[in-house]
Short mmCIF file of N, CA, C and O in Angstrom, two decimals:
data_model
loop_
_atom_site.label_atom_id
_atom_site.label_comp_id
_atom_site.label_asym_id
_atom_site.label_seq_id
_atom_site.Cartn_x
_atom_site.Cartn_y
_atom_site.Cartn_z
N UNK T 766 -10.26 38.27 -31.40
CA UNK T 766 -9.15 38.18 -32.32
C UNK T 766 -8.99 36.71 -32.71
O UNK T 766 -8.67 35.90 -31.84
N UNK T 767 -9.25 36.24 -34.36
CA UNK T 767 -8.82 34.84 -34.60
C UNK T 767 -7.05 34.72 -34.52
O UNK T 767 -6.30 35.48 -35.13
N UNK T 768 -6.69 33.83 -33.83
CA UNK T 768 -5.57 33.80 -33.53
C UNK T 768 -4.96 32.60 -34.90
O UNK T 768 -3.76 32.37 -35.07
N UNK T 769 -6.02 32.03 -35.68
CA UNK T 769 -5.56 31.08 -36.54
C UNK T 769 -5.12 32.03 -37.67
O UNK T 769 -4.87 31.39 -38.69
N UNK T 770 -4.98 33.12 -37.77
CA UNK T 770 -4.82 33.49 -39.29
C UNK T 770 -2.75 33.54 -38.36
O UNK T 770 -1.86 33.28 -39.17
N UNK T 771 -2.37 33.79 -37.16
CA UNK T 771 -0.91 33.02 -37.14
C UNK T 771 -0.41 31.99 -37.78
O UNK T 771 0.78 31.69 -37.73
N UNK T 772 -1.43 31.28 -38.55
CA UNK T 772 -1.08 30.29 -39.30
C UNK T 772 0.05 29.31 -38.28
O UNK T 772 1.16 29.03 -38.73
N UNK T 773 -0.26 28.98 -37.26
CA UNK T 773 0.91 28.05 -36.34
C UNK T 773 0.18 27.37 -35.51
O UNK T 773 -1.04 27.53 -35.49
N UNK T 774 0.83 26.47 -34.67
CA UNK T 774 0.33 25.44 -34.00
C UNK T 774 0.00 26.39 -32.80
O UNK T 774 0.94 26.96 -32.26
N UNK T 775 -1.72 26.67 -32.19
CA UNK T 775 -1.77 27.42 -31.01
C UNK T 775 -1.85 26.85 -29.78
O UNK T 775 -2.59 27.21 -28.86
N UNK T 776 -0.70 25.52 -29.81
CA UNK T 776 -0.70 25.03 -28.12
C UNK T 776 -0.33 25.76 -26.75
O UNK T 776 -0.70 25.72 -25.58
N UNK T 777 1.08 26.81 -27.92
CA UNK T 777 1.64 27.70 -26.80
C UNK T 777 1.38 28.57 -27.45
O UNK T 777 2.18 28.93 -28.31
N UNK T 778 0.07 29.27 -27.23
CA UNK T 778 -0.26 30.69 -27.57
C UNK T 778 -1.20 30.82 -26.48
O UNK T 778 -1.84 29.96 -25.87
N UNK T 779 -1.11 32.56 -26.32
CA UNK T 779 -2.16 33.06 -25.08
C UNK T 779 -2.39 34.30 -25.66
O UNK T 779 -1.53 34.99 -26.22
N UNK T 780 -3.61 34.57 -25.51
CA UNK T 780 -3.92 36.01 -25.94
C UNK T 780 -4.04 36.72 -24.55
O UNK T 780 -4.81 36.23 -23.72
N UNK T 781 -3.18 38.04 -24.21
CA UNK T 781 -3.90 38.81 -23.01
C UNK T 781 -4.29 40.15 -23.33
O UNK T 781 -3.51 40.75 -24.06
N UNK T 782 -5.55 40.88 -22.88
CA UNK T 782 -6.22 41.43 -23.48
C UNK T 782 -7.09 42.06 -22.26
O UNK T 782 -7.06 41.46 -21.19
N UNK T 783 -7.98 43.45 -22.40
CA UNK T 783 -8.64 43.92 -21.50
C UNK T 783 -10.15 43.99 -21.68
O UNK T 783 -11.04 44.27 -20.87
N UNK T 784 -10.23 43.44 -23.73
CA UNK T 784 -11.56 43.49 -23.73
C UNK T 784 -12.25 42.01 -24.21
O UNK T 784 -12.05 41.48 -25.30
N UNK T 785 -12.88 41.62 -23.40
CA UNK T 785 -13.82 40.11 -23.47
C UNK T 785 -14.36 39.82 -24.80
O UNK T 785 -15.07 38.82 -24.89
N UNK T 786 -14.17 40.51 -25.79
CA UNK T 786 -15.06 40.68 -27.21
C UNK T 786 -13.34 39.93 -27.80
O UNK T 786 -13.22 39.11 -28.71
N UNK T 787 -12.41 40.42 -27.10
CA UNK T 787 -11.09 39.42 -28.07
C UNK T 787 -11.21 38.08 -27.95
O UNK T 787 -10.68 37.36 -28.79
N UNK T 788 -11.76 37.68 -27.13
CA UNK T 788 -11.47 36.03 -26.53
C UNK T 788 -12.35 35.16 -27.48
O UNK T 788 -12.01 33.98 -27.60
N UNK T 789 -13.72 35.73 -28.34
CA UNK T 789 -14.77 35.16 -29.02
C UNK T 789 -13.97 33.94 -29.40
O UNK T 789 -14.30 32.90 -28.82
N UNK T 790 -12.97 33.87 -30.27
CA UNK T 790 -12.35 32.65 -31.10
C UNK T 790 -11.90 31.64 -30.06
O UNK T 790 -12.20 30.46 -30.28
N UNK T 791 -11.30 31.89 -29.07
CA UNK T 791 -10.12 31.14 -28.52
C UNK T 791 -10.58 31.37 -27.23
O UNK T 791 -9.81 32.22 -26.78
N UNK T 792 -11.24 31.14 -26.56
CA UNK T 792 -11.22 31.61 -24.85
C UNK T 792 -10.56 30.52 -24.20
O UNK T 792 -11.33 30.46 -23.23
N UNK T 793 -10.04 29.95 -24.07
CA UNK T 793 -9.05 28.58 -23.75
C UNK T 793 -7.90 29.32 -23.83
O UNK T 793 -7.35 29.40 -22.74
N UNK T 794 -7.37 29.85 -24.64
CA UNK T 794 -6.27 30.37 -24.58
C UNK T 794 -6.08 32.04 -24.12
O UNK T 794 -5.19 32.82 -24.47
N UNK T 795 -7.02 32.23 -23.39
CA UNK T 795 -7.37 33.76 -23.08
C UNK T 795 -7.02 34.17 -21.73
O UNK T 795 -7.11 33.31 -20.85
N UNK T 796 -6.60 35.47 -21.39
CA UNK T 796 -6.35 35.80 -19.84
C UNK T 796 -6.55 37.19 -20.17
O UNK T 796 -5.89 37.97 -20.86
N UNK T 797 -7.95 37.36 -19.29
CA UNK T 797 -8.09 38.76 -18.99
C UNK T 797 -7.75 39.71 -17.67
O UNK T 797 -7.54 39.35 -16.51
N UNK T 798 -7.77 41.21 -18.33
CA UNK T 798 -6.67 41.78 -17.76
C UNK T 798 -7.70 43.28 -17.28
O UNK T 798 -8.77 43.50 -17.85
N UNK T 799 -7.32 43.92 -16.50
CA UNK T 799 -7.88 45.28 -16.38
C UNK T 799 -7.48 46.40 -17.61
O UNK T 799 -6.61 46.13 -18.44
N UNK T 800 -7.94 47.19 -17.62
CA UNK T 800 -7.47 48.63 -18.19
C UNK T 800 -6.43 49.32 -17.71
O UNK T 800 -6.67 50.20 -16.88
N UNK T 801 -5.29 49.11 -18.04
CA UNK T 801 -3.93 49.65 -17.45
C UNK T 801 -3.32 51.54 -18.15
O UNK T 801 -2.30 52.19 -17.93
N UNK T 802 -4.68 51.81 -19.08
CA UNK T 802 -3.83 53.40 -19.43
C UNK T 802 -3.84 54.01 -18.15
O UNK T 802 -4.62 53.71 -17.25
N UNK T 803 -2.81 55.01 -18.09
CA UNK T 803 -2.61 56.38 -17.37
C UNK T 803 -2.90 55.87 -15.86
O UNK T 803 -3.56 56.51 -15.04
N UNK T 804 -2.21 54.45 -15.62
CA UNK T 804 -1.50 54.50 -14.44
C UNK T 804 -0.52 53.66 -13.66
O UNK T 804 -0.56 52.49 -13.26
N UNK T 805 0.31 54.58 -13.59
CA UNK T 805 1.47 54.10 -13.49
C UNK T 805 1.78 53.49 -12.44
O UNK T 805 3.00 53.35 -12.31
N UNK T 806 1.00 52.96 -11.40
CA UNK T 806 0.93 51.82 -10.32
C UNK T 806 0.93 50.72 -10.24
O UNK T 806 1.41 49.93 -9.43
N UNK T 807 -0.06 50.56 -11.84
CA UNK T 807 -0.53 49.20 -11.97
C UNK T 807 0.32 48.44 -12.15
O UNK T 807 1.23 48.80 -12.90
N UNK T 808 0.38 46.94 -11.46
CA UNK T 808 1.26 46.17 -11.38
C UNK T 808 0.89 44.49 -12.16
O UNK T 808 1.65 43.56 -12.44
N UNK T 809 -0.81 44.66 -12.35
CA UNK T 809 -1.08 43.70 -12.97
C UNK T 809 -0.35 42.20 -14.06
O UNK T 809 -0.44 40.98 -14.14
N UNK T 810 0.37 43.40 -14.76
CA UNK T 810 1.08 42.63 -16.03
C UNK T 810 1.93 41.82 -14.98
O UNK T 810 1.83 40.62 -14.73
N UNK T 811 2.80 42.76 -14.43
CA UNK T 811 3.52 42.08 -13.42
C UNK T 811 3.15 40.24 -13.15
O UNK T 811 3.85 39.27 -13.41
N UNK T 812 2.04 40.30 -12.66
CA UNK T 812 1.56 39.23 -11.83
C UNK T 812 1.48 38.45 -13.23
O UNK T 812 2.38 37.65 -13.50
N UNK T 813 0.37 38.68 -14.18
CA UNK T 813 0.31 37.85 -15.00
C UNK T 813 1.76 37.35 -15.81
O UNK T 813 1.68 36.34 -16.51
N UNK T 814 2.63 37.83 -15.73
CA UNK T 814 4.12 37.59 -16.41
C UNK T 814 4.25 36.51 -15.50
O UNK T 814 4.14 35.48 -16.15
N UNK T 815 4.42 36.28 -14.42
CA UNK T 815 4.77 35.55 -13.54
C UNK T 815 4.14 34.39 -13.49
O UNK T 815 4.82 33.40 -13.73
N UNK T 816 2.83 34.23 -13.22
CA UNK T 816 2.30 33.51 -13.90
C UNK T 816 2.50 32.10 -15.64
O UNK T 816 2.35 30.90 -15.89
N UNK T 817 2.93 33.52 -16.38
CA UNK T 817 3.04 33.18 -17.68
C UNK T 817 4.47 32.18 -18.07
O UNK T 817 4.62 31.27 -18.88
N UNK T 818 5.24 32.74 -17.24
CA UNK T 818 6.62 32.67 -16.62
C UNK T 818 6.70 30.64 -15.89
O UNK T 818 7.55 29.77 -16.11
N UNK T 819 5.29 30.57 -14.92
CA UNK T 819 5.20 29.05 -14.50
C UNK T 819 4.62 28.21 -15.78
O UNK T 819 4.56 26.99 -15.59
N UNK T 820 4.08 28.80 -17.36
CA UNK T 820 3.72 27.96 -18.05
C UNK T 820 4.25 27.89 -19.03
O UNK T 820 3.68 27.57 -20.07
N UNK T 821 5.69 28.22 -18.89
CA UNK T 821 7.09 27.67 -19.32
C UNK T 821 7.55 26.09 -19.78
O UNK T 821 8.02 25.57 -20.79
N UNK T 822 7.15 25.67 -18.46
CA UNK T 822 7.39 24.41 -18.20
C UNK T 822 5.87 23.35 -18.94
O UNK T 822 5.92 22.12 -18.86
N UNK T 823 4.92 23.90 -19.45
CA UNK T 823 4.22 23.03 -20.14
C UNK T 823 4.10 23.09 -21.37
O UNK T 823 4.51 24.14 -21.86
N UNK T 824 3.60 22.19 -22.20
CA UNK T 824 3.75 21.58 -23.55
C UNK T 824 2.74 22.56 -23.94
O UNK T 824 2.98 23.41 -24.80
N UNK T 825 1.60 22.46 -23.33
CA UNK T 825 0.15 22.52 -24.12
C UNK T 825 -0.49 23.75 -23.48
O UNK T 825 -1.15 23.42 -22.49
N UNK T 826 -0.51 24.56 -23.63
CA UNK T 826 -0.69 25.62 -22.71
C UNK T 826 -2.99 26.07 -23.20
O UNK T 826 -3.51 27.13 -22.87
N UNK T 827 -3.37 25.48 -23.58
CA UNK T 827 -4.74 25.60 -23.93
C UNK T 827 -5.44 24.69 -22.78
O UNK T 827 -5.21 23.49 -22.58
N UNK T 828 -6.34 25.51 -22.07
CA UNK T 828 -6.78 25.22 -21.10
C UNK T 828 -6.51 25.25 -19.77
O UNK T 828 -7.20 24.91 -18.80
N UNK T 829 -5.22 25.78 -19.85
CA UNK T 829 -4.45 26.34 -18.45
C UNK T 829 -4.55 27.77 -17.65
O UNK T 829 -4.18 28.04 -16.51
N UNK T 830 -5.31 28.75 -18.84
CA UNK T 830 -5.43 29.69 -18.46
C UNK T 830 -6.87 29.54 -17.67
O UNK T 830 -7.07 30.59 -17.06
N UNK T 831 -7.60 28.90 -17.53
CA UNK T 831 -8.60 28.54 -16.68
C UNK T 831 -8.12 29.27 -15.13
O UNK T 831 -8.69 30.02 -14.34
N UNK T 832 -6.73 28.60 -15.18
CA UNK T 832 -6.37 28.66 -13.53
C UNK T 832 -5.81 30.17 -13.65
O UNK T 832 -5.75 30.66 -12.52
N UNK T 833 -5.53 30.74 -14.30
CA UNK T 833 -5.60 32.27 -13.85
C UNK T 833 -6.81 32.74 -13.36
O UNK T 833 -6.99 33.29 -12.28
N UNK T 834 -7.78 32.43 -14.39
CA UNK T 834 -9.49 32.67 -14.30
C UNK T 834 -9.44 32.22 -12.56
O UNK T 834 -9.36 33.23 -11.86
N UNK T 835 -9.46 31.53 -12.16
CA UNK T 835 -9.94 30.66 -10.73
C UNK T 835 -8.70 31.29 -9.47
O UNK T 835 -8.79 31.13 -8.25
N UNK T 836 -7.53 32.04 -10.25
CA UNK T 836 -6.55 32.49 -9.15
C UNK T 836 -6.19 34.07 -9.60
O UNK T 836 -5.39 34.84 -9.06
N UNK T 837 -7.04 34.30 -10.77
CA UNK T 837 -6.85 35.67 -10.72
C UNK T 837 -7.03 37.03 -9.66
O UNK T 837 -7.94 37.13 -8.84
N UNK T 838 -5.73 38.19 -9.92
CA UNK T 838 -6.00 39.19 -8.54
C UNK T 838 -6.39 40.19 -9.69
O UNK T 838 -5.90 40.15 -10.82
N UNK T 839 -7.22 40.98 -9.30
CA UNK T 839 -7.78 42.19 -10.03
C UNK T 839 -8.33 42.05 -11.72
O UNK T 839 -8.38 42.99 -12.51
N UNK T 840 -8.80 40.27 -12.06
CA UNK T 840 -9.26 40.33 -13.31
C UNK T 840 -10.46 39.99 -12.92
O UNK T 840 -11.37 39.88 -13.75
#
């Protein structure tokens, strides 16, 4: 997904997504995710909200999602 046709500044943008073919444009700003249909256990988003939630507090959020990549649970 080109995230530039948002036409906006993509410092604080993140794409999250389950299929690796979205990230082509932007993988810096990418956090992948499992396949969450038809079950209602999954808690994933959860975690990544939380996550998303500590990069609140930064300006520039491109290149931060690395550290999900390196502390991700179930991606």
């Amino acid at each position: 997904k080109d995230l530039s046709i948002l036409n906006r500044n993509l410092i604080q943008t993140i794409i999250v997504d389950n299929s690796i073919s979205s990230f082509v444009f932007h993988p810096e700003l990418a956090i992948g995710c499992g396949s969450f249909i038809d079950d209602p256990n999954d808690r994933e988003l959860d975690v990544i909200g939380d996550f998303l939630g500590e990069l609140l507090k930064v300006d520039d959020f491109r290149g931060r999602c690395k550290e999900w990549k390196l502390g991700a649970k179930g991606c």
